[in-house]
C-alpha positions as semicolon CSV with decimal commas, in nm:
position;residue;x (nm);y (nm);z (nm)
1;M;13,131;12,240;10,385
2;T;13,150;11,910;10,571
3;L;13,232;11,854;10,934
4;S;13,437;11,536;10,946
5;T;13,316;11,242;11,152
6;D;13,606;11,015;11,051
7;T;13,792;10,807;11,303
8;P;14,162;10,878;11,368
9;A;14,409;10,768;11,105
10;D;14,566;10,507;11,333
11;A;14,231;10,341;11,409
12;P;14,185;9,994;11,253
13;A;13,975;9,982;10,938
14;R;13,620;9,857;10,987
15;R;13,522;9,578;10,754
16;P;13,157;9,488;10,696
17;T;13,059;9,161;10,855
18;K;12,865;8,920;10,640
19;N;12,512;8,847;10,765
20;K;12,552;9,099;11,042
21;P;12,230;9,106;11,252
22;S;12,037;9,426;11,319
23;V;11,772;9,528;11,570
24;L;11,499;9,441;11,318
25;F;11,595;9,083;11,238
26;D;11,857;8,819;11,303
27;A;12,095;8,710;11,030
28;P;11,951;8,395;10,867
29;G;12,129;8,071;10,932
30;P;12,186;7,782;10,687
31;R;11,835;7,641;10,732
32;A;11,671;7,981;10,698
33;R;11,868;8,057;10,383
34;L;11,771;7,720;10,237
35;R;11,406;7,783;10,324
36;N;11,419;8,131;10,167
37;N;11,576;7,989;9,851
38;I;11,304;7,725;9,825
39;I;11,030;7,985;9,872
40;T;11,193;8,206;9,609
41;L;11,215;7,915;9,364
42;V;10,851;7,817;9,420
43;A;10,736;8,178;9,376
44;A;10,936;8,207;9,053
45;V;10,783;7,887;8,917
46;V;10,431;8,009;9,003
47;L;10,492;8,346;8,836
48;L;10,631;8,177;8,525
49;F;10,327;7,949;8,513
50;I;10,092;8,248;8,538
51;A;10,287;8,424;8,263
52;Y;10,257;8,110;8,049
53;L;9,879;8,100;8,099
54;I;9,849;8,468;8,003
55;I;10,064;8,425;7,692
56;A;9,877;8,110;7,590
57;R;9,542;8,286;7,632
58;L;9,657;8,584;7,426
59;S;9,786;8,346;7,159
60;Q;9,446;8,176;7,143
61;Q;9,291;8,518;7,086
62;H;9,536;8,575;6,797
63;Q;9,698;8,872;6,974
64;F;10,041;8,765;6,851
65;D;9,949;8,757;6,485
66;G;10,195;8,942;6,266
67;K;9,933;9,180;6,124
68;L;9,871;9,328;6,473
69;W;10,242;9,392;6,532
70;K;10,324;9,507;6,179
71;P;10,232;9,875;6,248
72;F;10,523;9,899;6,493
73;T;10,763;9,812;6,213
74;Q;10,649;10,115;6,013
75;K;10,847;10,436;6,050
76;V;10,542;10,661;6,013
77;V;10,376;10,509;6,323
78;W;10,679;10,601;6,534
79;T;10,752;10,942;6,387
80;R;10,393;11,071;6,378
81;Q;10,232;10,899;6,676
82;I;10,449;10,724;6,933
83;L;10,756;10,950;6,941
84;P;10,551;11,275;6,960
85;G;10,352;11,121;7,245
86;L;10,675;11,018;7,418
87;G;10,808;11,371;7,375
88;N;10,495;11,518;7,536
89;T;10,524;11,271;7,823
90;L;10,888;11,363;7,886
91;K;10,811;11,735;7,857
92;A;10,533;11,718;8,116
93;A;10,749;11,501;8,344
94;A;11,050;11,735;8,315
95;V;10,854;12,052;8,389
96;A;10,663;11,891;8,675
97;A;10,984;11,739;8,819
98;V;11,162;12,075;8,833
99;L;10,862;12,248;8,991
100;A;10,805;11,960;9,234
101;L;11,169;11,969;9,347
102;V;11,145;12,343;9,411
103;F;10,810;12,301;9,586
104;G;10,942;12,017;9,800
105;L;11,261;12,201;9,898
106;V;11,076;12,521;9,993
107;F;10,802;12,355;10,194
108;G;11,034;12,089;10,339
109;L;11,260;12,358;10,483
110;G;10,950;12,557;10,581
111;R;10,825;12,269;10,795
112;M;11,157;12,268;10,979
113;S;11,141;12,638;11,061
114;E;11,140;12,738;11,428
115;H;10,881;13,006;11,349
116;K;10,527;12,874;11,389
117;W;10,390;13,119;11,135
118;I;10,607;12,944;10,875
119;S;10,613;12,580;10,986
120;V;10,239;12,546;11,055
121;P;10,114;12,676;10,715
122;A;10,389;12,482;10,536
123;G;10,288;12,162;10,716
124;A;9,920;12,223;10,638
125;V;9,994;12,271;10,267
126;V;10,207;11,955;10,250
127;E;9,955;11,737;10,434
128;F;9,662;11,877;10,234
129;F;9,804;11,810;9,888
130;R;9,957;11,480;9,992
131;A;9,617;11,352;10,107
132;I;9,424;11,438;9,788
133;P;9,425;11,184;9,504
134;L;9,629;11,303;9,210
135;L;9,350;11,252;8,957
136;I;9,119;11,481;9,157
137;M;9,384;11,754;9,157
138;I;9,426;11,722;8,780
139;F;9,052;11,749;8,725
140;F;9,024;12,046;8,961
141;A;9,321;12,223;8,798
142;M;9,142;12,194;8,463
143;A;8,782;12,269;8,562
144;G;8,815;12,452;8,893
145;P;8,950;12,797;8,794
146;P;8,694;12,853;8,513
147;A;8,410;12,745;8,742
148;I;8,528;12,973;9,023
149;M;8,562;13,272;8,791
150;D;8,223;13,198;8,640
151;A;8,068;13,235;8,986
152;F;8,200;13,594;8,986
153;D;8,068;13,656;8,633
154;R;8,418;13,650;8,493
155;V;8,524;13,451;8,191
156;L;8,849;13,255;8,216
157;P;8,996;13,064;7,921
158;P;8,995;12,687;7,975
159;V;9,306;12,541;8,130
160;S;9,502;12,322;7,888
161;A;9,549;11,954;7,956
162;F;9,926;12,004;7,979
163;L;9,897;12,277;8,242
164;A;9,640;12,082;8,445
165;L;9,861;11,773;8,441
166;V;10,172;11,969;8,545
167;I;9,986;12,145;8,828
168;G;9,855;11,817;8,967
169;L;10,191;11,643;8,942
170;T;10,371;11,937;9,101
171;L;10,141;11,969;9,401
172;Y;10,119;11,599;9,481
173;N;10,478;11,492;9,418
174;G;10,613;11,817;9,562
175;S;10,435;11,740;9,890
176;V;10,590;11,393;9,901
177;L;10,933;11,535;9,818
178;A;10,896;11,787;10,100
179;E;10,875;11,499;10,347
180;I;11,170;11,327;10,180
181;F;11,382;11,642;10,213
182;R;11,278;11,689;10,575
183;S;11,354;11,330;10,672
184;G;11,685;11,337;10,483
185;I;11,803;11,647;10,668
186;N;11,685;11,508;11,002
187;S;11,885;11,188;10,937
188;I;12,213;11,379;10,972
189;P;12,358;11,341;11,326
190;K;12,290;11,641;11,549
191;G;12,660;11,670;11,617
192;Q;12,705;11,814;11,270
193;S;12,477;12,111;11,334
194;E;12,610;12,158;11,687
195;A;12,964;12,176;11,552
196;G;12,850;12,431;11,296
197;Y;12,699;12,649;11,566
198;S;13,018;12,616;11,771
199;I;13,225;12,778;11,496
200;G;12,985;13,072;11,467
201;L;12,751;12,974;11,184
202;R;12,389;13,083;11,192
203;K;12,104;12,841;11,133
204;A;12,079;12,927;10,763
205;G;12,452;12,868;10,721
206;V;12,436;12,537;10,908
207;M;12,141;12,427;10,694
208;L;12,278;12,530;10,355
209;R;12,650;12,467;10,406
210;I;12,649;12,157;10,628
211;L;12,320;11,968;10,651
212;V;12,173;11,996;10,300
213;P;12,492;11,899;10,110
214;Q;12,541;11,593;10,331
215;A;12,172;11,496;10,319
216;I;12,182;11,476;9,939
217;T;12,340;11,133;9,961
218;A;12,071;11,004;10,195
219;M;11,788;11,160;9,993
220;M;11,906;11,066;9,644
221;P;11,748;10,717;9,613
222;A;11,413;10,833;9,752
223;V;11,409;11,145;9,533
224;I;11,481;10,948;9,215
225;S;11,219;10,690;9,312
226;Q;10,961;10,966;9,351
227;L;11,059;11,110;9,013
228;V;10,998;10,764;8,864
229;V;10,651;10,773;9,021
230;L;10,601;11,121;8,873
231;L;10,695;10,995;8,528
232;K;10,450;10,708;8,551
233;D;10,177;10,939;8,681
234;T;10,196;11,141;8,360
235;A;9,988;10,858;8,212
236;L;9,691;11,013;8,396
237;G;9,699;11,282;8,130
238;Y;9,518;11,026;7,916
239;I;9,204;11,097;8,122
240;V;9,210;11,468;8,035
241;A;9,294;11,403;7,667
242;Y;9,659;11,504;7,691
243;N;9,845;11,373;7,389
244;D;10,102;11,172;7,581
245;L;10,262;10,833;7,521
246;L;9,967;10,638;7,660
247;D;9,722;10,841;7,454
248;A;9,928;10,779;7,140
249;G;9,932;10,404;7,205
250;L;9,579;10,339;7,323
251;R;9,379;10,603;7,141
252;T;9,567;10,668;6,818
253;V;9,753;10,352;6,722
254;S;9,501;10,098;6,851
255;S;9,203;10,282;6,699
256;N;9,372;10,288;6,357
257;F;9,499;9,931;6,354
258;G;9,275;9,750;6,607
259;N;9,571;9,617;6,807
260;T;9,498;9,722;7,164
261;I;9,695;9,446;7,340
262;P;10,011;9,485;7,127
263;S;9,990;9,863;7,174
264;I;9,970;9,821;7,551
265;I;10,271;9,587;7,550
266;V;10,482;9,825;7,340
267;I;10,390;10,132;7,547
268;A;10,456;9,942;7,872
269;A;10,797;9,836;7,740
270;I;10,886;10,199;7,665
271;Y;10,786;10,304;8,018
272;I;10,993;10,019;8,162
273;V;11,303;10,120;7,965
274;I;11,272;10,484;8,076
275;N;11,222;10,391;8,442
276;I;11,514;10,147;8,436
277;A;11,729;10,425;8,294
278;L;11,623;10,653;8,579
279;G;11,704;10,378;8,828
280;L;12,052;10,335;8,682
281;L;12,099;10,711;8,698
282;A;12,000;10,706;9,066
283;T;12,251;10,429;9,138
284;W;12,529;10,618;8,959
285;L;12,451;10,945;9,137
286;E;12,439;10,774;9,476
287;K;12,774;10,601;9,425
288;R;12,929;10,922;9,298
289;S;12,803;11,124;9,593
290;R;12,920;10,864;9,843
291;R;13,270;10,876;9,697
292;S;13,280;11,251;9,751
293;R;13,383;11,361;10,101
294;K;13,208;11,693;10,042
295;S;12,859;11,544;10,023
296;S;12,880;11,222;10,223
297;A;12,771;11,179;10,580
298;R;12,680;10,903;10,820
299;T;12,308;10,906;10,878
300;L;12,112;10,792;11,180
301;A;12,004;10,457;11,036
302;T;11,815;10,200;11,238
303;G;12,046;10,002;11,454
304;A;12,335;10,241;11,405
305;G;12,345;10,343;11,767
306;A;12,461;10,679;11,893
307;P;12,631;10,903;11,636
308;P;13,007;10,933;11,664
309;A;13,166;11,241;11,812
310;V;13,229;11,522;11,568
311;G;13,594;11,583;11,489
312;M;13,683;11,947;11,428
313;D;13,970;11,887;11,187
314;S;14,095;12,028;10,860
315;A;13,794;11,893;10,670
316;I;13,582;12,182;10,805
């Protein structure tokens, strides 16, 4: 359900103005654009020079010899080592992503509750887990429960590396997602909720039928970006001996063939491809949601001014 904020049909169409200034900065003029282009060119040349030095140094150390890269041309290396590690990485990321999204939605809405007995504990949980380093949470999830039960003379089976990694990823990224959900919902103009109340909806109805569907568009890029961070953080499973992609590359392949640098390059390339794919998915989802009138809304962006008046028309 979307409360329309469109202008009347006879109003002139608004076209975006090129180099339109905002309250944060002025639109650059010809000299500023020339200066920015020069700085960009110089920075690109410096980065290319640094990359050349790195490649030349690696070449001197014979890191580009064919014998070090030959293992990656063998099918058995991919089918028995790299691909199983990639599968474990994606499995941990998928489970943690689903749990983190649920965690973030529940505690994000909990922080927005008008009841203190809900909002205060929800805020404390979010701030607590967001402030703790992820690696500490993974270590505690693995070693904490057995140690606590041992203090009560109880024996608890050791927590698996997979479960410890998923728990840490869920708590940390779920706390960040809770803030993303809260800020996304708060970015919707207040006129939307006021119009919902005016037609007799309760707060839950306004939240679930008006605000959340429209906030999806505003939250989508940040949510996908956080999921990319979650995917990269699965590499911390290497510390707790989880057989993930990084473990397969650095511990298994490099120890068998003595090609640490080539293994790092190949594993990094795989991570880059996956993250680029997630970025393209985010772009596609954002464009698709913005084309849909059911889930698009004007948000309170910086410099946008006061929100437009809510039109109670047939789009309700």
